PDB file of C-alpha atoms in Angstrom:
ATOM      1  CA  MET A1213     -23.199  -4.808 -19.104  1.00 33.00           C
ATOM      2  CA  SER A1214     -23.021  -3.446 -15.363  1.00 34.00           C
ATOM      3  CA  ALA A1215     -21.793  -0.175 -14.227  1.00 40.00           C
ATOM      4  CA  ALA A1216     -18.015  -1.414 -11.730  1.00 44.00           C
ATOM      5  CA  PRO A1217     -18.418  -1.698  -8.281  1.00 45.00           C
ATOM      6  CA  SER A1218     -18.322   1.275  -5.973  1.00 37.00           C
ATOM      7  CA  ALA A1219     -15.066   1.013  -3.440  1.00 38.00           C
ATOM      8  CA  ALA A1220     -16.841  -0.649  -0.226  1.00 39.00           C
ATOM      9  CA  PRO A1221     -14.503  -2.422   2.299  1.00 37.00           C
ATOM     10  CA  SER A1222     -15.401  -6.623   2.163  1.00 45.00           C
ATOM     11  CA  ALA A1223     -15.201  -9.035   4.080  1.00 49.00           C
ATOM     12  CA  ASP A1224     -14.190 -11.346   2.407  1.00 84.00           C
ATOM     13  CA  SER A1225     -10.668  -9.027   0.538  1.00 94.00           C
ATOM     14  CA  PHE A1226      -8.170 -10.290  -0.880  1.00 97.00           C
ATOM     15  CA  ILE A1227      -5.896 -10.077   1.561  1.00 96.00           C
ATOM     16  CA  ASP A1228      -8.222 -10.850   3.948  1.00 96.00           C
ATOM     17  CA  ARG A1229      -7.871 -14.719   1.758  1.00 96.00           C
ATOM     18  CA  LEU A1230      -4.124 -14.057   1.557  1.00 97.00           C
ATOM     19  CA  ARG A1231      -3.721 -14.424   5.095  1.00 97.00           C
ATOM     20  CA  ALA A1232      -5.802 -17.233   5.555  1.00 97.00           C
ATOM     21  CA  ALA A1233      -3.994 -18.912   3.296  1.00 98.00           C
ATOM     22  CA  TRP A1234      -0.049 -18.392   4.799  1.00 97.00           C
ATOM     23  CA  ALA A1235      -1.718 -19.654   7.816  1.00 97.00           C
ATOM     24  CA  LYS A1236      -3.726 -23.020   6.837  1.00 97.00           C
ATOM     25  CA  ASN A1237      -1.769 -24.718   4.486  1.00 98.00           C
ATOM     26  CA  ASP A1238       2.258 -22.272   6.459  1.00 97.00           C
ATOM     27  CA  SER A1239       2.909 -21.512   3.036  1.00 98.00           C
ATOM     28  CA  LEU A1240       4.310 -18.011   1.738  1.00 98.00           C
ATOM     29  CA  LEU A1241       4.777 -20.265  -2.023  1.00 98.00           C
ATOM     30  CA  CYS A1242       3.306 -19.012  -5.317  1.00 98.00           C
ATOM     31  CA  VAL A1243       2.513 -21.651  -8.301  1.00 98.00           C
ATOM     32  CA  GLY A1244       2.917 -19.888 -11.271  1.00 98.00           C
ATOM     33  CA  LEU A1245       0.682 -21.478 -14.121  1.00 98.00           C
ATOM     34  CA  ASP A1246       2.732 -20.443 -17.052  1.00 97.00           C
ATOM     35  CA  PRO A1247       1.542 -23.161 -19.241  1.00 98.00           C
ATOM     36  CA  ASP A1248       3.994 -24.364 -22.556  1.00 97.00           C
ATOM     37  CA  PRO A1249       2.506 -27.607 -24.917  1.00 97.00           C
ATOM     38  CA  GLU A1250       5.235 -27.909 -26.539  1.00 96.00           C
ATOM     39  CA  LYS A1251       7.017 -29.303 -22.990  1.00 96.00           C
ATOM     40  CA  PHE A1252       3.915 -30.958 -22.224  1.00 97.00           C
ATOM     41  CA  PRO A1253       3.989 -34.856 -21.546  1.00 95.00           C
ATOM     42  CA  ALA A1254       3.291 -36.615 -24.304  1.00 94.00           C
ATOM     43  CA  ARG A1255      -0.416 -37.720 -23.666  1.00 94.00           C
ATOM     44  CA  PHE A1256      -2.212 -34.149 -23.927  1.00 96.00           C
ATOM     45  CA  ARG A1257      -0.851 -33.842 -27.326  1.00 92.00           C
ATOM     46  CA  ASP A1258      -4.162 -34.451 -28.879  1.00 93.00           C
ATOM     47  CA  ASP A1259      -5.347 -33.027 -26.325  1.00 97.00           C
ATOM     48  CA  PRO A1260      -7.824 -29.658 -27.835  1.00 97.00           C
ATOM     49  CA  ALA A1261      -8.053 -28.372 -24.101  1.00 98.00           C
ATOM     50  CA  ALA A1262      -4.646 -29.421 -23.289  1.00 98.00           C
ATOM     51  CA  ILE A1263      -3.555 -26.405 -21.120  1.00 98.00           C
ATOM     52  CA  TYR A1264      -6.716 -26.514 -18.650  1.00 98.00           C
ATOM     53  CA  HIS A1265      -5.773 -29.995 -18.065  1.00 98.00           C
ATOM     54  CA  PHE A1266      -2.167 -29.647 -17.477  1.00 98.00           C
ATOM     55  CA  CYS A1267      -2.954 -26.746 -15.166  1.00 98.00           C
ATOM     56  CA  ALA A1268      -5.625 -28.836 -13.695  1.00 98.00           C
ATOM     57  CA  GLU A1269      -3.350 -31.493 -12.098  1.00 98.00           C
ATOM     58  CA  ILE A1270      -0.667 -29.365 -11.451  1.00 98.00           C
ATOM     59  CA  VAL A1271      -3.257 -27.709  -9.247  1.00 98.00           C
ATOM     60  CA  GLU A1272      -4.972 -30.876  -7.845  1.00 98.00           C
ATOM     61  CA  ALA A1273      -1.347 -31.659  -6.750  1.00 98.00           C
ATOM     62  CA  THR A1274      -0.207 -29.106  -5.014  1.00 98.00           C
ATOM     63  CA  ALA A1275      -3.150 -26.389  -4.138  1.00 98.00           C
ATOM     64  CA  ASP A1276      -2.726 -27.874  -0.140  1.00 98.00           C
ATOM     65  CA  LEU A1277       0.789 -27.045  -0.393  1.00 98.00           C
ATOM     66  CA  VAL A1278       0.421 -22.950  -1.537  1.00 98.00           C
ATOM     67  CA  CYS A1279      -0.663 -20.257  -0.916  1.00 98.00           C
ATOM     68  CA  CYS A1280      -1.420 -19.096  -4.030  1.00 98.00           C
ATOM     69  CA  PHE A1281      -2.307 -19.011  -8.130  1.00 98.00           C
ATOM     70  CA  LYS A1282      -0.975 -17.490 -10.728  1.00 98.00           C
ATOM     71  CA  PRO A1283      -2.103 -18.018 -13.724  1.00 98.00           C
ATOM     72  CA  GLN A1284      -0.003 -15.862 -16.660  1.00 98.00           C
ATOM     73  CA  ILE A1285      -2.890 -14.385 -19.415  1.00 98.00           C
ATOM     74  CA  ALA A1286      -0.346 -14.457 -22.018  1.00 98.00           C
ATOM     75  CA  HIS A1287       0.408 -17.939 -22.246  1.00 98.00           C
ATOM     76  CA  PHE A1288      -3.246 -18.713 -22.964  1.00 98.00           C
ATOM     77  CA  ALA A1289      -3.856 -16.056 -24.445  1.00 98.00           C
ATOM     78  CA  ALA A1290      -1.095 -16.602 -27.549  1.00 98.00           C
ATOM     79  CA  ARG A1291      -3.019 -20.196 -28.121  1.00 97.00           C
ATOM     80  CA  ARG A1292      -6.110 -18.690 -27.743  1.00 98.00           C
ATOM     81  CA  ALA A1293      -7.498 -20.734 -24.573  1.00 98.00           C
ATOM     82  CA  GLU A1294      -8.836 -17.421 -23.276  1.00 98.00           C
ATOM     83  CA  GLY A1295     -12.235 -20.029 -22.181  1.00 98.00           C
ATOM     84  CA  GLN A1296      -9.620 -22.379 -20.227  1.00 98.00           C
ATOM     85  CA  LEU A1297      -8.350 -19.641 -18.526  1.00 98.00           C
ATOM     86  CA  GLU A1298     -12.219 -18.834 -17.355  1.00 98.00           C
ATOM     87  CA  ALA A1299     -12.628 -21.791 -16.338  1.00 98.00           C
ATOM     88  CA  LEU A1300      -9.316 -23.275 -15.416  1.00 98.00           C
ATOM     89  CA  ILE A1301      -9.481 -20.471 -12.480  1.00 98.00           C
ATOM     90  CA  ALA A1302     -13.149 -21.077 -12.245  1.00 98.00           C
ATOM     91  CA  HIS A1303     -11.897 -24.868 -10.803  1.00 98.00           C
ATOM     92  CA  ILE A1304      -9.900 -23.277  -8.442  1.00 98.00           C
ATOM     93  CA  ARG A1305     -12.657 -21.500  -7.130  1.00 97.00           C
ATOM     94  CA  ALA A1306     -14.644 -24.699  -7.367  1.00 97.00           C
ATOM     95  CA  GLN A1307     -12.485 -26.906  -6.004  1.00 97.00           C
ATOM     96  CA  TYR A1308     -10.211 -24.490  -3.404  1.00 97.00           C
ATOM     97  CA  PRO A1309     -12.093 -21.688  -2.466  1.00 96.00           C
ATOM     98  CA  ASP A1310      -8.930 -20.851   0.102  1.00 96.00           C
ATOM     99  CA  ILE A1311      -6.529 -20.446  -2.625  1.00 98.00           C
ATOM    100  CA  PRO A1312      -6.459 -16.740  -4.175  1.00 98.00           C
ATOM    101  CA  VAL A1313      -5.406 -16.916  -8.032  1.00 98.00           C
ATOM    102  CA  ILE A1314      -3.436 -13.983  -8.909  1.00 98.00           C
ATOM    103  CA  LEU A1315      -4.438 -13.263 -12.560  1.00 98.00           C
ATOM    104  CA  ASP A1316      -0.785 -11.794 -14.462  1.00 98.00           C
ATOM    105  CA  ALA A1317      -0.955  -9.546 -16.882  1.00 98.00           C
ATOM    106  CA  LYS A1318       0.406  -6.357 -15.683  1.00 97.00           C
ATOM    107  CA  ARG A1319      -1.631  -3.959 -16.999  1.00 96.00           C
ATOM    108  CA  GLY A1320      -0.885  -0.409 -17.581  1.00 94.00           C
ATOM    109  CA  ASP A1321      -3.392   2.296 -19.550  1.00 95.00           C
ATOM    110  CA  ILE A1322      -5.524   4.966 -19.112  1.00 93.00           C
ATOM    111  CA  GLY A1323      -8.113   5.476 -17.049  1.00 85.00           C
ATOM    112  CA  SER A1324     -11.599   4.843 -18.973  1.00 92.00           C
ATOM    113  CA  THR A1325      -8.785   1.305 -20.842  1.00 97.00           C
ATOM    114  CA  ALA A1326      -8.198   0.499 -17.307  1.00 97.00           C
ATOM    115  CA  ALA A1327     -11.612  -0.119 -16.500  1.00 97.00           C
ATOM    116  CA  HIS A1328     -12.478  -2.153 -19.387  1.00 98.00           C
ATOM    117  CA  TYR A1329      -8.970  -4.051 -18.165  1.00 98.00           C
ATOM    118  CA  ALA A1330     -10.316  -3.883 -14.421  1.00 98.00           C
ATOM    119  CA  ARG A1331     -13.879  -5.752 -15.898  1.00 98.00           C
ATOM    120  CA  GLU A1332     -11.584  -8.519 -17.691  1.00 98.00           C
ATOM    121  CA  ALA A1333      -9.918  -9.552 -14.788  1.00 98.00           C
ATOM    122  CA  PHE A1334     -12.679  -8.959 -11.761  1.00 98.00           C
ATOM    123  CA  GLU A1335     -15.987  -9.934 -13.416  1.00 97.00           C
ATOM    124  CA  ARG A1336     -14.417 -12.468 -16.965  1.00 98.00           C
ATOM    125  CA  TYR A1337     -11.663 -13.963 -14.909  1.00 98.00           C
ATOM    126  CA  ARG A1338     -12.898 -13.532 -11.874  1.00 98.00           C
ATOM    127  CA  ALA A1339      -9.696 -13.226 -10.073  1.00 98.00           C
ATOM    128  CA  ASP A1340      -9.393 -12.142  -5.992  1.00 98.00           C
ATOM    129  CA  ALA A1341      -6.470  -9.897  -8.124  1.00 98.00           C
ATOM    130  CA  VAL A1342      -3.819  -9.049 -10.622  1.00 98.00           C
ATOM    131  CA  THR A1343      -0.362  -7.205 -11.241  1.00 98.00           C
ATOM    132  CA  VAL A1344      -0.890  -3.888 -12.840  1.00 98.00           C
ATOM    133  CA  ASN A1345       2.036  -1.099 -13.938  1.00 96.00           C
ATOM    134  CA  PRO A1346       1.516   1.977 -12.833  1.00 96.00           C
ATOM    135  CA  TYR A1347       3.792   3.525 -15.145  1.00 93.00           C
ATOM    136  CA  LEU A1348       0.982   6.112 -16.623  1.00 94.00           C
ATOM    137  CA  GLY A1349      -0.243   7.022 -12.868  1.00 94.00           C
ATOM    138  CA  ARG A1350      -2.910   7.308  -9.957  1.00 94.00           C
ATOM    139  CA  ASP A1351      -6.005   7.649 -12.569  1.00 94.00           C
ATOM    140  CA  SER A1352      -4.613   4.472 -14.730  1.00 96.00           C
ATOM    141  CA  VAL A1353      -4.550   2.383 -10.623  1.00 96.00           C
ATOM    142  CA  GLU A1354      -8.187   3.520  -9.976  1.00 96.00           C
ATOM    143  CA  PRO A1355     -10.567   1.347 -11.941  1.00 97.00           C
ATOM    144  CA  TYR A1356      -8.448  -1.952 -10.193  1.00 97.00           C
ATOM    145  CA  LEU A1357      -9.509   0.287  -7.069  1.00 96.00           C
ATOM    146  CA  ASP A1358     -12.754   1.111  -7.748  1.00 96.00           C
ATOM    147  CA  TRP A1359     -13.673  -3.091  -7.174  1.00 96.00           C
ATOM    148  CA  PRO A1360     -13.955  -3.709  -3.215  1.00 93.00           C
ATOM    149  CA  GLY A1361     -11.432  -6.523  -1.605  1.00 95.00           C
ATOM    150  CA  LYS A1362      -9.832  -6.865  -4.769  1.00 98.00           C
ATOM    151  CA  GLY A1363      -6.017  -7.280  -4.677  1.00 98.00           C
ATOM    152  CA  VAL A1364      -4.003  -4.684  -7.069  1.00 98.00           C
ATOM    153  CA  ILE A1365      -0.816  -5.664  -7.083  1.00 98.00           C
ATOM    154  CA  LEU A1366       2.006  -3.005  -8.731  1.00 98.00           C
ATOM    155  CA  LEU A1367       4.769  -3.529 -10.669  1.00 97.00           C
ATOM    156  CA  CYS A1368       7.237  -2.032  -7.819  1.00 97.00           C
ATOM    157  CA  ARG A1369      11.656  -4.164  -8.666  1.00 94.00           C
ATOM    158  CA  THR A1370      11.327  -5.976 -10.977  1.00 90.00           C
ATOM    159  CA  SER A1371      13.245  -8.923 -11.712  1.00 83.00           C
ATOM    160  CA  ASN A1372      14.576  -8.860 -15.066  1.00 85.00           C
ATOM    161  CA  PRO A1373      17.885  -7.079 -15.826  1.00 82.00           C
ATOM    162  CA  GLY A1374      16.051  -3.656 -17.956  1.00 88.00           C
ATOM    163  CA  GLY A1375      14.159  -2.692 -15.433  1.00 86.00           C
ATOM    164  CA  ASN A1376      17.399  -1.283 -14.096  1.00 84.00           C
ATOM    165  CA  ASP A1377      16.607   1.313 -17.182  1.00 89.00           C
ATOM    166  CA  LEU A1378      14.006   3.371 -15.505  1.00 91.00           C
ATOM    167  CA  GLN A1379      13.586   1.753 -12.141  1.00 88.00           C
ATOM    168  CA  PHE A1380      16.377   3.598 -11.102  1.00 86.00           C
ATOM    169  CA  LEU A1381      15.768   6.937 -11.926  1.00 91.00           C
ATOM    170  CA  ASP A1382      16.744   9.268  -9.803  1.00 91.00           C
ATOM    171  CA  VAL A1383      13.748  10.703  -8.566  1.00 93.00           C
ATOM    172  CA  GLY A1384      14.659  14.123  -6.222  1.00 93.00           C
ATOM    173  CA  GLY A1385      16.452  12.822  -4.768  1.00 94.00           C
ATOM    174  CA  GLU A1386      15.181   8.658  -4.387  1.00 94.00           C
ATOM    175  CA  LYS A1387      14.858   6.177  -7.291  1.00 95.00           C
ATOM    176  CA  LEU A1388      12.470   6.093  -9.023  1.00 95.00           C
ATOM    177  CA  TYR A1389      11.138   2.062  -7.333  1.00 96.00           C
ATOM    178  CA  GLU A1390      11.023   3.564  -4.056  1.00 97.00           C
ATOM    179  CA  ARG A1391       8.450   5.946  -5.240  1.00 97.00           C
ATOM    180  CA  VAL A1392       6.404   4.228  -6.667  1.00 97.00           C
ATOM    181  CA  ALA A1393       6.094   2.111  -2.588  1.00 97.00           C
ATOM    182  CA  SER A1394       5.927   5.166  -1.734  1.00 97.00           C
ATOM    183  CA  LEU A1395       3.096   6.378  -3.334  1.00 97.00           C
ATOM    184  CA  VAL A1396       1.348   3.115  -3.107  1.00 97.00           C
ATOM    185  CA  ALA A1397       1.416   2.599   0.020  1.00 97.00           C
ATOM    186  CA  ASN A1398       0.894   5.712   1.587  1.00 96.00           C
ATOM    187  CA  ASP A1399      -1.783   6.979  -1.059  1.00 96.00           C
ATOM    188  CA  TRP A1400      -2.696   4.765  -3.169  1.00 96.00           C
ATOM    189  CA  ASN A1401      -3.312   2.260  -0.700  1.00 96.00           C
ATOM    190  CA  ARG A1402      -6.953   3.132   0.409  1.00 88.00           C
ATOM    191  CA  ASN A1403      -8.398   0.466   0.779  1.00 91.00           C
ATOM    192  CA  GLY A1404      -5.864  -2.071   1.791  1.00 94.00           C
ATOM    193  CA  GLN A1405      -6.121  -3.837  -1.510  1.00 96.00           C
ATOM    194  CA  CYS A1406      -2.130  -3.278  -2.671  1.00 98.00           C
ATOM    195  CA  ALA A1407       0.429  -4.696  -3.104  1.00 98.00           C
ATOM    196  CA  LEU A1408       4.130  -4.684  -4.908  1.00 98.00           C
ATOM    197  CA  VAL A1409       5.679  -6.079  -7.108  1.00 97.00           C
ATOM    198  CA  VAL A1410      10.060  -6.845  -6.284  1.00 96.00           C
ATOM    199  CA  GLY A1411      11.823  -9.591  -7.837  1.00 93.00           C
ATOM    200  CA  ALA A1412      13.590 -11.726  -6.478  1.00 91.00           C
ATOM    201  CA  THR A1413      17.051 -11.473  -7.775  1.00 88.00           C
ATOM    202  CA  TYR A1414      17.029  -8.401  -5.584  1.00 88.00           C
ATOM    203  CA  PRO A1415      17.111  -8.901  -2.894  1.00 93.00           C
ATOM    204  CA  ALA A1416      18.618  -5.605  -1.791  1.00 93.00           C
ATOM    205  CA  GLU A1417      15.973  -3.694  -3.308  1.00 95.00           C
ATOM    206  CA  ILE A1418      12.872  -6.323  -0.821  1.00 96.00           C
ATOM    207  CA  ALA A1419      14.976  -5.391   1.527  1.00 97.00           C
ATOM    208  CA  ARG A1420      13.993  -0.777   0.722  1.00 97.00           C
ATOM    209  CA  VAL A1421      10.699  -1.704  -0.487  1.00 97.00           C
ATOM    210  CA  ARG A1422       9.907  -3.490   2.704  1.00 97.00           C
ATOM    211  CA  GLU A1423      11.003  -0.828   4.618  1.00 97.00           C
ATOM    212  CA  ILE A1424       9.206   1.231   2.635  1.00 97.00           C
ATOM    213  CA  ALA A1425       6.449   0.203   2.732  1.00 96.00           C
ATOM    214  CA  GLY A1426       5.095  -1.209   5.793  1.00 95.00           C
ATOM    215  CA  ASN A1427       3.331  -4.312   6.376  1.00 95.00           C
ATOM    216  CA  LEU A1428       2.706  -4.289   2.297  1.00 97.00           C
ATOM    217  CA  PRO A1429       2.388  -7.780   0.939  1.00 98.00           C
ATOM    218  CA  LEU A1430       4.979  -8.012  -1.777  1.00 98.00           C
ATOM    219  CA  LEU A1431       4.990 -10.093  -5.213  1.00 98.00           C
ATOM    220  CA  VAL A1432       7.537 -11.669  -5.619  1.00 97.00           C
ATOM    221  CA  PRO A1433       8.388 -14.265  -8.326  1.00 93.00           C
ATOM    222  CA  GLY A1434      12.380 -14.694  -9.508  1.00 82.00           C
ATOM    223  CA  VAL A1435      13.687 -18.816  -7.650  1.00 82.00           C
ATOM    224  CA  GLY A1436      13.686 -20.691  -9.312  1.00 63.00           C
ATOM    225  CA  ALA A1437      14.087 -20.592 -13.035  1.00 57.00           C
ATOM    226  CA  GLN A1438      15.482 -17.370 -12.405  1.00 59.00           C
ATOM    227  CA  GLY A1439      17.663 -18.168  -9.856  1.00 63.00           C
ATOM    228  CA  GLY A1440      16.523 -15.711  -7.094  1.00 75.00           C
ATOM    229  CA  ASP A1441      18.240 -17.440  -3.533  1.00 90.00           C
ATOM    230  CA  ILE A1442      15.676 -18.041  -1.534  1.00 94.00           C
ATOM    231  CA  GLU A1443      16.860 -17.589   1.709  1.00 94.00           C
ATOM    232  CA  ALA A1444      17.841 -13.808   0.656  1.00 94.00           C
ATOM    233  CA  VAL A1445      14.294 -13.214  -0.396  1.00 95.00           C
ATOM    234  CA  VAL A1446      13.038 -14.619   3.457  1.00 95.00           C
ATOM    235  CA  LYS A1447      15.023 -12.247   5.014  1.00 95.00           C
ATOM    236  CA  ALA A1448      14.842  -9.431   3.402  1.00 96.00           C
ATOM    237  CA  GLY A1449      11.437  -9.458   3.063  1.00 96.00           C
ATOM    238  CA  CYS A1450       9.425 -11.241   4.893  1.00 96.00           C
ATOM    239  CA  ILE A1451       7.959  -9.032   8.455  1.00 93.00           C
ATOM    240  CA  GLY A1452       9.530  -8.905  10.734  1.00 87.00           C
ATOM    241  CA  ALA A1453       7.216  -8.376  13.955  1.00 83.00           C
ATOM    242  CA  GLY A1454       4.651  -7.853  15.520  1.00 84.00           C
ATOM    243  CA  GLU A1455       0.986  -8.712  13.242  1.00 83.00           C
ATOM    244  CA  GLY A1456       1.713 -10.509  10.487  1.00 87.00           C
ATOM    245  CA  LYS A1457       5.719 -11.612  11.599  1.00 92.00           C
ATOM    246  CA  GLY A1458       7.087 -14.439   8.855  1.00 94.00           C
ATOM    247  CA  THR A1459       4.946 -13.568   6.082  1.00 96.00           C
ATOM    248  CA  GLY A1460       3.989 -11.355   4.300  1.00 97.00           C
ATOM    249  CA  LEU A1461       5.596 -12.470   0.855  1.00 98.00           C
ATOM    250  CA  ILE A1462       4.815 -14.050  -1.885  1.00 98.00           C
ATOM    251  CA  ILE A1463       7.771 -15.671  -3.596  1.00 97.00           C
ATOM    252  CA  ASN A1464       6.585 -17.704  -6.900  1.00 96.00           C
ATOM    253  CA  SER A1465       7.909 -20.572  -8.275  1.00 95.00           C
ATOM    254  CA  SER A1466       6.393 -20.889 -12.133  1.00 95.00           C
ATOM    255  CA  ARG A1467       8.784 -23.370 -14.385  1.00 94.00           C
ATOM    256  CA  ALA A1468      10.621 -25.020 -11.433  1.00 94.00           C
ATOM    257  CA  ILE A1469       7.917 -26.387  -9.926  1.00 97.00           C
ATOM    258  CA  LEU A1470       5.087 -27.098 -13.495  1.00 97.00           C
ATOM    259  CA  TYR A1471       8.164 -28.347 -15.547  1.00 97.00           C
ATOM    260  CA  ALA A1472      10.426 -30.794 -12.521  1.00 96.00           C
ATOM    261  CA  GLY A1473       9.388 -34.106 -14.398  1.00 94.00           C
ATOM    262  CA  THR A1474       8.232 -35.185 -17.648  1.00 89.00           C
ATOM    263  CA  GLY A1475       5.817 -37.754 -18.543  1.00 91.00           C
ATOM    264  CA  ASP A1476       2.738 -39.267 -16.997  1.00 91.00           C
ATOM    265  CA  THR A1477       4.501 -38.717 -13.319  1.00 96.00           C
ATOM    266  CA  PHE A1478       4.468 -34.528 -14.293  1.00 97.00           C
ATOM    267  CA  ALA A1479       1.836 -33.907 -10.962  1.00 98.00           C
ATOM    268  CA  ALA A1480       4.044 -35.489  -8.563  1.00 98.00           C
ATOM    269  CA  ALA A1481       7.365 -33.928  -9.701  1.00 98.00           C
ATOM    270  CA  ALA A1482       5.699 -30.448  -9.927  1.00 98.00           C
ATOM    271  CA  ARG A1483       4.287 -31.508  -5.513  1.00 98.00           C
ATOM    272  CA  GLU A1484       8.330 -32.936  -4.798  1.00 98.00           C
ATOM    273  CA  ALA A1485       9.752 -29.566  -6.082  1.00 97.00           C
ATOM    274  CA  ALA A1486       6.500 -27.487  -4.558  1.00 97.00           C
ATOM    275  CA  GLN A1487       7.030 -28.789  -1.032  1.00 98.00           C
ATOM    276  CA  LYS A1488      10.721 -28.210  -1.328  1.00 97.00           C
ATOM    277  CA  THR A1489      10.763 -24.865  -2.201  1.00 96.00           C
ATOM    278  CA  ARG A1490       7.713 -24.154   0.098  1.00 97.00           C
ATOM    279  CA  ASP A1491       9.783 -26.374   2.588  1.00 97.00           C
ATOM    280  CA  GLU A1492      13.227 -24.174   2.459  1.00 96.00           C
ATOM    281  CA  ILE A1493      11.051 -21.346   2.199  1.00 97.00           C
ATOM    282  CA  ASN A1494      10.380 -22.363   5.604  1.00 97.00           C
ATOM    283  CA  ARG A1495      13.679 -23.007   7.060  1.00 96.00           C
ATOM    284  CA  TYR A1496      13.819 -18.691   7.208  1.00 94.00           C
ATOM    285  CA  ARG A1497      11.148 -17.387   8.750  1.00 90.00           C
TER     286      ARG A1497
END
């Protein structure tokens, strides 16, 4: 097994690839790949690689409309489909090399274990970026930062109602999510690898994180099925001036796109939903 790579700058970093995809596809939309075989069309029923084939058709239908794809690892692992996840990411990298892949894993553990999680994300699955829980502090994040150019997307203000239990706690005159945003932007982002997760259901907090974190990319889940307001998200979170104006967001939609249609037209329906979402986002940029 090879050692973790040294932390050297990368000419093909996640952030560079993300910026290129924003421009090439004129899109801030990320399609979340959260497969649920119970919702698949009937023709996948007896397919042992149904998860791969369903997701690959979604990818092919939407690749020119997105800035990222974001497979959620639990949806694959719970079905013993990790091999299909590997194949899916390999397919995206081969057929759509300009589209970055974010592995949504939300890992968070002590440094020695985190090093294995980082290897899983970046070597086994060959993802361009991974979501990480920062609760254990900097040493738990360091193993991800040691992979040159790979994106490390840290949970900051999540879209679930229970996020208030901890993320709004006062820590020395600021809220915990504000402290996370400041730590990541000012201390942990040593090689320009970091981004933050801020839920679409809290546009005021998106604006606050943007104020604290400057031009860091923000991954924003919660539009579509979770009800986040696209106009509010874009106005709160887009970079407002200077380099990168009108960008800065990775706005994720999963179920509303994946399951927009049923039967053999599911991929066409997904494309229509993705295009509608991409165009609505652009209307407010």
